[in-house]
mmCIF file of C-alpha atoms and ligand atoms in Angstrom:
data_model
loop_
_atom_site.group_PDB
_atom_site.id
_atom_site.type_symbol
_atom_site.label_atom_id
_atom_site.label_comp_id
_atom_site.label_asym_id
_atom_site.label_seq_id
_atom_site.Cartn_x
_atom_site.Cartn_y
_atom_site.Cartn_z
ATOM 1 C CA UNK A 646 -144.629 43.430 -43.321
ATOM 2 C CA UNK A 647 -147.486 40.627 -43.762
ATOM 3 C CA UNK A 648 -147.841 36.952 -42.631
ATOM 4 C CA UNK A 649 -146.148 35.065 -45.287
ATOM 5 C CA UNK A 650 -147.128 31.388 -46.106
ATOM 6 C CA UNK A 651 -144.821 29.192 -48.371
ATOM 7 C CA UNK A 652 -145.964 26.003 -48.983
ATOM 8 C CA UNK A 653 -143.814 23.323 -50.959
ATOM 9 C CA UNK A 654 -142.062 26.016 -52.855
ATOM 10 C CA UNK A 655 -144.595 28.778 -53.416
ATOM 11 C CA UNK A 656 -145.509 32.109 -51.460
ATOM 12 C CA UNK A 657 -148.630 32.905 -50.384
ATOM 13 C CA UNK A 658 -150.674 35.281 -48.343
ATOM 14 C CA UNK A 659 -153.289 34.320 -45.070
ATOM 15 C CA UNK A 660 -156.354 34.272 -47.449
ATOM 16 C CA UNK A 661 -154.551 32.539 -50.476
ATOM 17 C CA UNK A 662 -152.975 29.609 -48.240
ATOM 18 C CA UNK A 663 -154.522 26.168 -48.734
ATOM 19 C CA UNK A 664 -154.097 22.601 -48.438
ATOM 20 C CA UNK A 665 -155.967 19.874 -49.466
ATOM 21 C CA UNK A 666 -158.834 18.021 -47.156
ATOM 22 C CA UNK A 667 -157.125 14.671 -48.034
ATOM 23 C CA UNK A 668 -153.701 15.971 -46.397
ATOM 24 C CA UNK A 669 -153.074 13.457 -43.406
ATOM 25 C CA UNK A 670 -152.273 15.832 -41.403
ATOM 26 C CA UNK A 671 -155.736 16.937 -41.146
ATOM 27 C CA UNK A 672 -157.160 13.898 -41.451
ATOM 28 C CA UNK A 673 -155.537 12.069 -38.566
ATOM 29 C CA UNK A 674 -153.153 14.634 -37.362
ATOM 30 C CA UNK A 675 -149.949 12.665 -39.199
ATOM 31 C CA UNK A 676 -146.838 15.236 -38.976
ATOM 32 C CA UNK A 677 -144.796 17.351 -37.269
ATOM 33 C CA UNK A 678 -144.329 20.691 -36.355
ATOM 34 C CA UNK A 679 -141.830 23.569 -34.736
ATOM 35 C CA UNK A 680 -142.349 27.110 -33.283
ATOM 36 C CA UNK A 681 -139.782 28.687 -34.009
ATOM 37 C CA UNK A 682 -138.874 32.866 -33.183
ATOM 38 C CA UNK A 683 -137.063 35.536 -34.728
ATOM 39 C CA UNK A 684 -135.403 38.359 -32.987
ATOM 40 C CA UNK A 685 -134.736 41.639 -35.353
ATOM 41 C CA UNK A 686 -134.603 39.352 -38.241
ATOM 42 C CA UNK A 687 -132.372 36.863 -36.471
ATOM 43 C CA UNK A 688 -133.585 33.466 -36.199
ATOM 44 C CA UNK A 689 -132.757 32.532 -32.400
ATOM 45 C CA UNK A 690 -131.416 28.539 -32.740
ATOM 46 C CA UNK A 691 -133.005 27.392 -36.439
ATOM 47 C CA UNK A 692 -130.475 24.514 -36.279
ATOM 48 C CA UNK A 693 -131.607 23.432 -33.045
ATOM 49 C CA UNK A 694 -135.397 23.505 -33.549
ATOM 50 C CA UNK A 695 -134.862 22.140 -37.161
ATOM 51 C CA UNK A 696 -132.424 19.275 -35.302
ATOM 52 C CA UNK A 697 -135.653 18.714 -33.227
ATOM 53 C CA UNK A 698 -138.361 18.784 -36.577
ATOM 54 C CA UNK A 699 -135.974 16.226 -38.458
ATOM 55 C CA UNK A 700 -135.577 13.673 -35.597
ATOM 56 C CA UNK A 701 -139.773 14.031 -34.356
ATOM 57 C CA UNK A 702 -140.519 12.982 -38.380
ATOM 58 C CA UNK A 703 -137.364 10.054 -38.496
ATOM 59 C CA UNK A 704 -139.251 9.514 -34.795
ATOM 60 C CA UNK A 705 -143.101 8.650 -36.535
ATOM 61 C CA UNK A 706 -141.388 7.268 -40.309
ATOM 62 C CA UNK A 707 -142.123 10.046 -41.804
ATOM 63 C CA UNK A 708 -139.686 12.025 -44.975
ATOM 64 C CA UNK A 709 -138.902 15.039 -45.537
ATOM 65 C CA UNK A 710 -138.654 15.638 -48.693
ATOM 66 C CA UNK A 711 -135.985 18.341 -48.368
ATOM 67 C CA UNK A 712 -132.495 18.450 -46.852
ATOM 68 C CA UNK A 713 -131.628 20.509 -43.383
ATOM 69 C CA UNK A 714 -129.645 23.080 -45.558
ATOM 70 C CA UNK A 715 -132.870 23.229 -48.139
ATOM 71 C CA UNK A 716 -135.096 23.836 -44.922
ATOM 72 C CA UNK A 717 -132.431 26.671 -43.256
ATOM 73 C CA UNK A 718 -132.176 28.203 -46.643
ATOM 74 C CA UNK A 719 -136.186 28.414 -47.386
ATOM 75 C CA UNK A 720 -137.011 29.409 -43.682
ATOM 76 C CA UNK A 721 -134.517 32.452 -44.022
ATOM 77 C CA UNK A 722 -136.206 33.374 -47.241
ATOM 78 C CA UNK A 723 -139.218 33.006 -46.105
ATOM 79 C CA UNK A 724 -138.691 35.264 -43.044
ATOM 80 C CA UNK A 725 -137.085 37.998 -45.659
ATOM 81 C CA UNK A 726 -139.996 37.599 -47.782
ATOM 82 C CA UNK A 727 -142.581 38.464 -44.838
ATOM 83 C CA UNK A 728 -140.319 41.657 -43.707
ATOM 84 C CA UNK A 729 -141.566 40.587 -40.227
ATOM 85 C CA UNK A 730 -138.155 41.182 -38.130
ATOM 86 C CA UNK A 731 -139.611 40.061 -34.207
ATOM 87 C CA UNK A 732 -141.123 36.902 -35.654
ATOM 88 C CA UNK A 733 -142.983 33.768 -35.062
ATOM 89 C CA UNK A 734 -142.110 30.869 -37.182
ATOM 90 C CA UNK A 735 -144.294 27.719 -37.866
ATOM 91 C CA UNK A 736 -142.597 24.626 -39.767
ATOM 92 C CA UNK A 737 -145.613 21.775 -40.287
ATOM 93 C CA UNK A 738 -144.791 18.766 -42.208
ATOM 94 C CA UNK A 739 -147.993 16.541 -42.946
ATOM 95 C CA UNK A 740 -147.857 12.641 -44.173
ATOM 96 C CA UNK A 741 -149.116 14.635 -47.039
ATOM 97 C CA UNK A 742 -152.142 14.012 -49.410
ATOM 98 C CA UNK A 743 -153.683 10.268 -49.592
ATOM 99 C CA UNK A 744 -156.898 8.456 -50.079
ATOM 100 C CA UNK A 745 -159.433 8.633 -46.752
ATOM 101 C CA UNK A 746 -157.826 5.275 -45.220
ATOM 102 C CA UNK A 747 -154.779 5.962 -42.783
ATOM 103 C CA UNK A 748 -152.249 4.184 -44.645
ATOM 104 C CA UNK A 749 -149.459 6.210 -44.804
ATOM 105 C CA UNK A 750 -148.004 4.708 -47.578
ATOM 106 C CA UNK A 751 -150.633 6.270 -49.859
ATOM 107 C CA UNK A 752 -149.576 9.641 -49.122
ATOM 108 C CA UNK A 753 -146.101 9.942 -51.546
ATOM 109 C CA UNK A 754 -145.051 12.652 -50.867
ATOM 110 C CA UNK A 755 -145.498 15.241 -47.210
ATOM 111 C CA UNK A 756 -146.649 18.313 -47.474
ATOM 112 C CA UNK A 757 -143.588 21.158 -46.339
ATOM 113 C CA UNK A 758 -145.541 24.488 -44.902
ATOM 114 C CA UNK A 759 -143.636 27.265 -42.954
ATOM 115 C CA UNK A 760 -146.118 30.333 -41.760
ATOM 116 C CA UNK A 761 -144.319 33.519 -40.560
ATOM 117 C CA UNK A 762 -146.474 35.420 -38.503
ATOM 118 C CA UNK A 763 -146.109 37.002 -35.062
ATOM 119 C CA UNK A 764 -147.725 35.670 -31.570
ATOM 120 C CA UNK A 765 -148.311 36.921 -28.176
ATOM 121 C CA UNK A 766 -149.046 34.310 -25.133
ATOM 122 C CA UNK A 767 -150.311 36.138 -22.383
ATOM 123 C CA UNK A 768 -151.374 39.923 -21.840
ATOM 124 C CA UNK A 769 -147.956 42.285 -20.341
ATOM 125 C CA UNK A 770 -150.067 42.459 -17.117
ATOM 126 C CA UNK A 771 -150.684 38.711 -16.734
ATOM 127 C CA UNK A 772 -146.864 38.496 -16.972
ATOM 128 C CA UNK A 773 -146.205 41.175 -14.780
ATOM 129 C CA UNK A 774 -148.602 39.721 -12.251
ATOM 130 C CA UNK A 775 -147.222 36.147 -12.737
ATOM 131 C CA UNK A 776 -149.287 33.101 -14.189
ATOM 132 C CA UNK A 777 -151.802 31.669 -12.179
ATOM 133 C CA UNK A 778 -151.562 27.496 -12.819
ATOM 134 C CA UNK A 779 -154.000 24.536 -12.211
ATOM 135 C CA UNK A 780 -153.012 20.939 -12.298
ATOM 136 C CA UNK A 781 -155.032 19.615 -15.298
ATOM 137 C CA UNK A 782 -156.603 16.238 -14.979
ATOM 138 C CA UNK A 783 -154.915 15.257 -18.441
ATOM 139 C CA UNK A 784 -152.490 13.757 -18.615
ATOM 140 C CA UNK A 785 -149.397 13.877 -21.042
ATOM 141 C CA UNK A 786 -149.721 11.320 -24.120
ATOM 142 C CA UNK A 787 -147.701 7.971 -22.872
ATOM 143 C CA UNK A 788 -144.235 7.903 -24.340
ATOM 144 C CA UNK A 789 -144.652 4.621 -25.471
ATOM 145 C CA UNK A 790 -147.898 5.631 -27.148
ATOM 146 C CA UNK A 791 -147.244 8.892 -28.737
ATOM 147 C CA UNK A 792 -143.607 10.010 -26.895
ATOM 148 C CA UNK A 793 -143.728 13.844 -25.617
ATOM 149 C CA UNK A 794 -140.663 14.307 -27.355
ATOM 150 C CA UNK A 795 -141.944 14.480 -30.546
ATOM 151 C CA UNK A 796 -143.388 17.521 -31.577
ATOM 152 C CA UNK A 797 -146.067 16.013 -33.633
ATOM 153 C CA UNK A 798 -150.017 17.637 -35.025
ATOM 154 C CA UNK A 799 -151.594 15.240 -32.189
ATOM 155 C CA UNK A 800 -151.809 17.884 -29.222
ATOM 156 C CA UNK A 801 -155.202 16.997 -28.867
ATOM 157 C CA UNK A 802 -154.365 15.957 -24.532
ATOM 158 C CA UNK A 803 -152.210 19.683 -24.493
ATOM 159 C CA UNK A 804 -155.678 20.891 -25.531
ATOM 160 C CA UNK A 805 -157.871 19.604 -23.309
ATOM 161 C CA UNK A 806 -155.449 20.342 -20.343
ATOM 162 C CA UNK A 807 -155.470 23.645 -21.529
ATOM 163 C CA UNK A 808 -159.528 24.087 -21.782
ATOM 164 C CA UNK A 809 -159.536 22.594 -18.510
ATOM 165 C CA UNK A 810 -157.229 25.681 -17.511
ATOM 166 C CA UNK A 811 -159.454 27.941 -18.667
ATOM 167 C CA UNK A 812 -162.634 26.675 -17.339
ATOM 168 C CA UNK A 813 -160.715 26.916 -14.175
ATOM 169 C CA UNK A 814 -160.108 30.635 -14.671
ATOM 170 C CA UNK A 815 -156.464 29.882 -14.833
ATOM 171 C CA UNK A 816 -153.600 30.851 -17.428
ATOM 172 C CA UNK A 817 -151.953 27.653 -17.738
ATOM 173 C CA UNK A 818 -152.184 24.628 -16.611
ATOM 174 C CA UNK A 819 -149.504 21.557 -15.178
ATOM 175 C CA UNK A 820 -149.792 18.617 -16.800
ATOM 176 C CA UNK A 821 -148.747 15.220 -14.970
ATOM 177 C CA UNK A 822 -147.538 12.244 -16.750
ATOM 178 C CA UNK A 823 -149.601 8.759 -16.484
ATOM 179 C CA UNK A 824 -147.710 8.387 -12.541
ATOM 180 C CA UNK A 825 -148.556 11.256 -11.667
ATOM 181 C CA UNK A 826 -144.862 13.076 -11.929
ATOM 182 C CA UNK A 827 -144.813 16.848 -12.995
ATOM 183 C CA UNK A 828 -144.308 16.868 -17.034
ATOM 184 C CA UNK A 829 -145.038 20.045 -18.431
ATOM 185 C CA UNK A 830 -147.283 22.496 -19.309
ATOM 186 C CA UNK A 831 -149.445 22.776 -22.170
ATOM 187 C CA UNK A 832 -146.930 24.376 -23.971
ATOM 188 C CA UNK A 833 -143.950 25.101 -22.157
ATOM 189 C CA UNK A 834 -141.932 23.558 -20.068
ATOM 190 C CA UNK A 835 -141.579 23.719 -16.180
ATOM 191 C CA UNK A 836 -138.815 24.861 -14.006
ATOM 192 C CA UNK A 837 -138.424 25.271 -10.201
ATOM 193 C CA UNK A 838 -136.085 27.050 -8.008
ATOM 194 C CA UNK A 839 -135.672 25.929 -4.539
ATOM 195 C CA UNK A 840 -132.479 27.402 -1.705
ATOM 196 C CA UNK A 841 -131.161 28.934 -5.239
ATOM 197 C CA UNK A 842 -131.065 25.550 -7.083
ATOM 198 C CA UNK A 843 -132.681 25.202 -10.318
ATOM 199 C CA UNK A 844 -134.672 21.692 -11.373
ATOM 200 C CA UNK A 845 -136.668 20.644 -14.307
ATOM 201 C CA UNK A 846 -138.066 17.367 -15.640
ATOM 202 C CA UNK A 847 -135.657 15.320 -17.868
ATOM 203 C CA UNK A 848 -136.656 14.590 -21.215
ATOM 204 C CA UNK A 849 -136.504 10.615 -20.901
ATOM 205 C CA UNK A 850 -139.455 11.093 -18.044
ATOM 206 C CA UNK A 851 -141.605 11.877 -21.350
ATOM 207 C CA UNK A 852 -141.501 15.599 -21.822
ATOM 208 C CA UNK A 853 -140.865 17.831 -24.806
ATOM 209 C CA UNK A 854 -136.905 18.736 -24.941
ATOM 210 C CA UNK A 855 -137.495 22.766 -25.416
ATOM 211 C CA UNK A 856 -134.712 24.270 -27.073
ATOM 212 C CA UNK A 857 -135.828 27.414 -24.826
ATOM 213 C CA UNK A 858 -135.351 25.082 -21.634
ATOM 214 C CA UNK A 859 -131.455 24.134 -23.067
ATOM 215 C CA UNK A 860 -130.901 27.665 -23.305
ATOM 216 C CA UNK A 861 -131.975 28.176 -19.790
ATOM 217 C CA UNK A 862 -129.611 25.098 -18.564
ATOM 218 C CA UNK A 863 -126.825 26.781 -20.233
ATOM 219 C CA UNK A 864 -127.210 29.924 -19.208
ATOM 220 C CA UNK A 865 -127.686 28.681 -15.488
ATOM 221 C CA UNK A 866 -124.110 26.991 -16.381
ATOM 222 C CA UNK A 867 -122.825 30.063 -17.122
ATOM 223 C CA UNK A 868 -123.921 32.527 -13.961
ATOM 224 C CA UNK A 869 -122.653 29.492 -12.095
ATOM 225 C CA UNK A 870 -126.441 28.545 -10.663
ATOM 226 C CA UNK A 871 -126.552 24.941 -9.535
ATOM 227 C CA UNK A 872 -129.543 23.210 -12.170
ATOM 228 C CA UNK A 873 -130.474 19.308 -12.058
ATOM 229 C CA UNK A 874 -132.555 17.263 -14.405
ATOM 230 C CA UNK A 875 -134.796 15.108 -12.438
ATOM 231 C CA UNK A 876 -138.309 14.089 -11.967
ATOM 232 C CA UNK A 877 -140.488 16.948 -10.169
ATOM 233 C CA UNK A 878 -143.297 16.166 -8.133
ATOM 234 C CA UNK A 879 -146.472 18.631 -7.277
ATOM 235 C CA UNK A 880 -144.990 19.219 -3.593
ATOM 236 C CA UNK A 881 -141.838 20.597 -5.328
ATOM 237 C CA UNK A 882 -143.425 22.748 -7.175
ATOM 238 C CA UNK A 883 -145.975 23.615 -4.155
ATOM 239 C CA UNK A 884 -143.158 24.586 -1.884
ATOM 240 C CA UNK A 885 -140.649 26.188 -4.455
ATOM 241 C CA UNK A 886 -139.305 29.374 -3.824
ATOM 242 C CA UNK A 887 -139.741 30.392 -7.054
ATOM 243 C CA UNK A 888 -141.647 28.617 -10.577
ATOM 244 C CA UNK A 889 -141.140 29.822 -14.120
ATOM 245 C CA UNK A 890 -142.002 28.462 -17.636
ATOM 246 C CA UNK A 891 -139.956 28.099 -20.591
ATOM 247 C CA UNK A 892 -141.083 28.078 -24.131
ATOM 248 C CA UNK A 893 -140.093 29.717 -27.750
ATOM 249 C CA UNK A 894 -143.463 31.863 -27.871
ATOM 250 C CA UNK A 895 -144.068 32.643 -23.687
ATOM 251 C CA UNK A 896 -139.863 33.010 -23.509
ATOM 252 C CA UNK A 897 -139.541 32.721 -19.520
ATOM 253 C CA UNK A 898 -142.351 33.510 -17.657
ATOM 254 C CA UNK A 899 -143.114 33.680 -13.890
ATOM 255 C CA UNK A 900 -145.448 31.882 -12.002
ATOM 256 C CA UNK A 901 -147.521 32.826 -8.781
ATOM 257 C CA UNK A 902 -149.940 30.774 -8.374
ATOM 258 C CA UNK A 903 -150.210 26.582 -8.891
ATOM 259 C CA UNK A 904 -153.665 24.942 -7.263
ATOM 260 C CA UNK A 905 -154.265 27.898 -4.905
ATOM 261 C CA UNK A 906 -150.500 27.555 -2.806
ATOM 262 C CA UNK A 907 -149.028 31.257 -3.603
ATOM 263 C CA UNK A 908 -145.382 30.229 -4.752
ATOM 264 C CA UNK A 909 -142.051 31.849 -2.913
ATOM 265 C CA UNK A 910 -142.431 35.684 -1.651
ATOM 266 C CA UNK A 911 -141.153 37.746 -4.647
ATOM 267 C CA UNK A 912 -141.936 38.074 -8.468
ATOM 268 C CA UNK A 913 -140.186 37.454 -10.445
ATOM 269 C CA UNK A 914 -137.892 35.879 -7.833
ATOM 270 C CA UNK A 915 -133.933 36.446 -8.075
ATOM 271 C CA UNK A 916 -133.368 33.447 -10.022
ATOM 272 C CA UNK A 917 -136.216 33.894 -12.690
ATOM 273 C CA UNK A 918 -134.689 37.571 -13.075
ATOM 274 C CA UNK A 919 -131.160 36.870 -13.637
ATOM 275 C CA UNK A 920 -132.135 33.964 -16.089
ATOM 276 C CA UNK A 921 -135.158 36.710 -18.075
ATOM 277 C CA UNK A 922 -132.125 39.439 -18.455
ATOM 278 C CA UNK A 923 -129.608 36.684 -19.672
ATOM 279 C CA UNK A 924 -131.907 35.261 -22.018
ATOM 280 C CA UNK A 925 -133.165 38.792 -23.359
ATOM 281 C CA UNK A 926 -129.009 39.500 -23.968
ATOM 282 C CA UNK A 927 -128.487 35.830 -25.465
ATOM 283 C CA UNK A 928 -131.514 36.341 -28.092
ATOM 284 C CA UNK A 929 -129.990 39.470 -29.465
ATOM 285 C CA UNK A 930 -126.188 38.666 -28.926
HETATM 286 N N1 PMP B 1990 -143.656 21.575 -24.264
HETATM 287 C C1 PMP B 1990 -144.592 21.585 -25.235
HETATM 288 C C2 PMP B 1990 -145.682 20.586 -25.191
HETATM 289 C C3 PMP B 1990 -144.527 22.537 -26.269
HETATM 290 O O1 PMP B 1990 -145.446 22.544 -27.243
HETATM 291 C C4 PMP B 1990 -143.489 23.506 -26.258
HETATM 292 C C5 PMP B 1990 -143.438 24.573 -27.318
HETATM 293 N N2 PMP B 1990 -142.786 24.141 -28.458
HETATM 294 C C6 PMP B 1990 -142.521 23.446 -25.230
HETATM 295 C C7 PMP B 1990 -142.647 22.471 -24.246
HETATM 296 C C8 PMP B 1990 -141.384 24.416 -25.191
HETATM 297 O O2 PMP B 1990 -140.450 24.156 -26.227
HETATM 298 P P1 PMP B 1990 -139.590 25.304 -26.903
HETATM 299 O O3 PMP B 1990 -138.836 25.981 -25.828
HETATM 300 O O4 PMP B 1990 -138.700 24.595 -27.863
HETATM 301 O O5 PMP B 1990 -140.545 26.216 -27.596
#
C-alpha cells in the first residue's frame, strides 16, 4: 500500500514524481483537475467525475490526449497498482510543457498525472461537533471570467477564502458570488434544510456541479424529501434548521455554526442523518 503517481504512462513513487518547471500548469495554473474517491477498491462515480474533467478541459480549449475509456482504464490500474483500497484520487491535466510566454499553443502536448493517495478533511471530533463557518470576504471567480464550473488549477480565490477561514479560527468558510448570493464553500458545496425541505445553489448561479451534491439530490429523490435548486441567500442559511456540506473528500458533513448564528437545535439534524446513512450504503452498494 503506497501513494502511487503515474504520469503520462509511467509509475512512480512520492519522491520519484516530477514535472517540468516549464509545465503551464505551474506556470500560470493552465489545466484541470478531479478528486476523485475509492471505497474498498471501488471507484464511487469515475464516469461522472471523468464526464466533469473532459468537459472543464473542452470548457478552457484544452486536449486530452487520451480517450475516456484510456483514462477509466489507467485510473483503475493505477488504483490496483497503489493497493490503497479507501482511496483518494487526483486526475491533473496541465496545458503541458512550453516556452515561459503563456501561449498555449506552444505547449503540444498536456501533461496526464493521476496521484492515488488517501486524505482526511477535518479531525472525527470537528465532525462530530459540526463545522464552525465564516462568510469569507472572497468572492467566487466570475463565471464569465473563470466559470465555477470548471474544475480548473486556478483556486487561487478558494484559497484565500479559506486562509481567511482560518485566521478567523473557523473550519470552513462560505463563499458568496460577485452579488452577494451564497455559492459555495471552499471546497464543497452547500446545502440547507428548512420545515424538512432541502435547497442548494444551482450550478448556472456559478458554482461547481459536485458529483457528491447529485448524489445527495438523488438520494433525497429517493427517501421522498422535497429538494429545490435555487439561489440561497446568507439569511437562509442563518435561519436553517439544519446546514451540511457536500464534497468527494469531506463526504456530508454537518454544520453548527455560520458567522456566530448557532444553526437549527440538533446535530446532525434528521435530514443530514438520513442523507449521511444513505450515502454511506450508496458508496458501498
Ligand atoms: N466546490 C468546489 C470548489 C470544489 O473544489 C469541490 C470539490 N471537488 C466541490 C464543490 C465538491 O465537488 P465534489 O462533490 O464533486 O467533490
Amino acid at each position: 500500500m503506497a501513494t502511487t503517481i503515474w504520469i503520462d504512462g509511467q509509475f512512480y513513487d512520492r519522491e520519484s514524481a516530477k514535472i517540468s518547471v516549464f509545465d503551464h500548469g505551474l506556470l500560470y495554473g493552465d489545466g484541470v483537475f478531479e478528486g476523485i474517491r475509492a471505497y474498498d477498491g471501488r471507484i464511487f462515480r469515475l464516469e461522472e467525475h471523468l464526464e466533469r474533467l473532459y468537459d472543464s478541459a473542452k470548457a478552457i480549449a484544452l486536449d486530452i490526449p487520451m480517450s475516456m475509456d484510456e483514462m477509466i482504464r489507467v485510473t483503475e490500474l493505477a488504483l490496483q497498482h497503489s493497493g490503497i483500497g479507501n482511496a483518494y484520487l487526483r486526475h491533473v491535466i496541465t496545458r503541458g510543457v512550453g516556452d515561459l510566454g503563456l501561449d498555449p499553443r506552444k505547449c503540444p502536448r498536456a501533461t496526464v498525472i493521476i496521484i492515488v493517495d488517501t486524505i482526511k478533511m477535518f479531525p472525527a471530533e470537528r465532525l462530530a461537533m459540526g463545522l464552525t463557518l465564516v462568510t469569507a470576504g472572497t468572492p467566487i471567480a466570475h463565471r464569465e471570467s473563470l466559470s465555477p464550473r470548471v474544475k480548473s488549477l486556478n483556486y487561487l480565490p478558494h484559497v484565500m477564502a479559506k486562509l481567511e477561514g482560518i485566521n478567523a479560527g473557523a473550519d470552513e468558510v462560505l463563499m458568496l458570488d460577485s452579488a452577494g448570493t451564497v455559492a459555495e464553500a471552499s471546497g464543497q458545496n452547500v446545502f440547507v434544510v428548512k420545515r424538512g425541505v432541502l435547497r442548494t445553489p444551482p450550478p448556472f448561479a456559478g458554482i461547481l456541479q459536485g458529483v457528491t451534491r447529485d448524489a445527495v439530490l438523488e438520494l433525497a429523490a429517493e427517501l421522498g424529501i422535497t429538494a429545490r435548486e435555487e439561489q440561497i441567500n446568507r439569511y437562509d442559511i442563518y435561519t436553517a434548521d439544519e446546514v451540511f456540506l457536500t464534497g468527494t473528500a469531506s463526504e456530508i458533513v454537518p454544520v453548527r455554526v455560520v458567522d456566530g448564528r448557532t444553526i437549527g437545535t440538533e446535530l446532525p439534524g434528521p435530514v443530514t442523518r438520513r442523507l449521511q446513512a444513505a450515502f454511506q450504503a450508496l458508496v458501498r452498494r
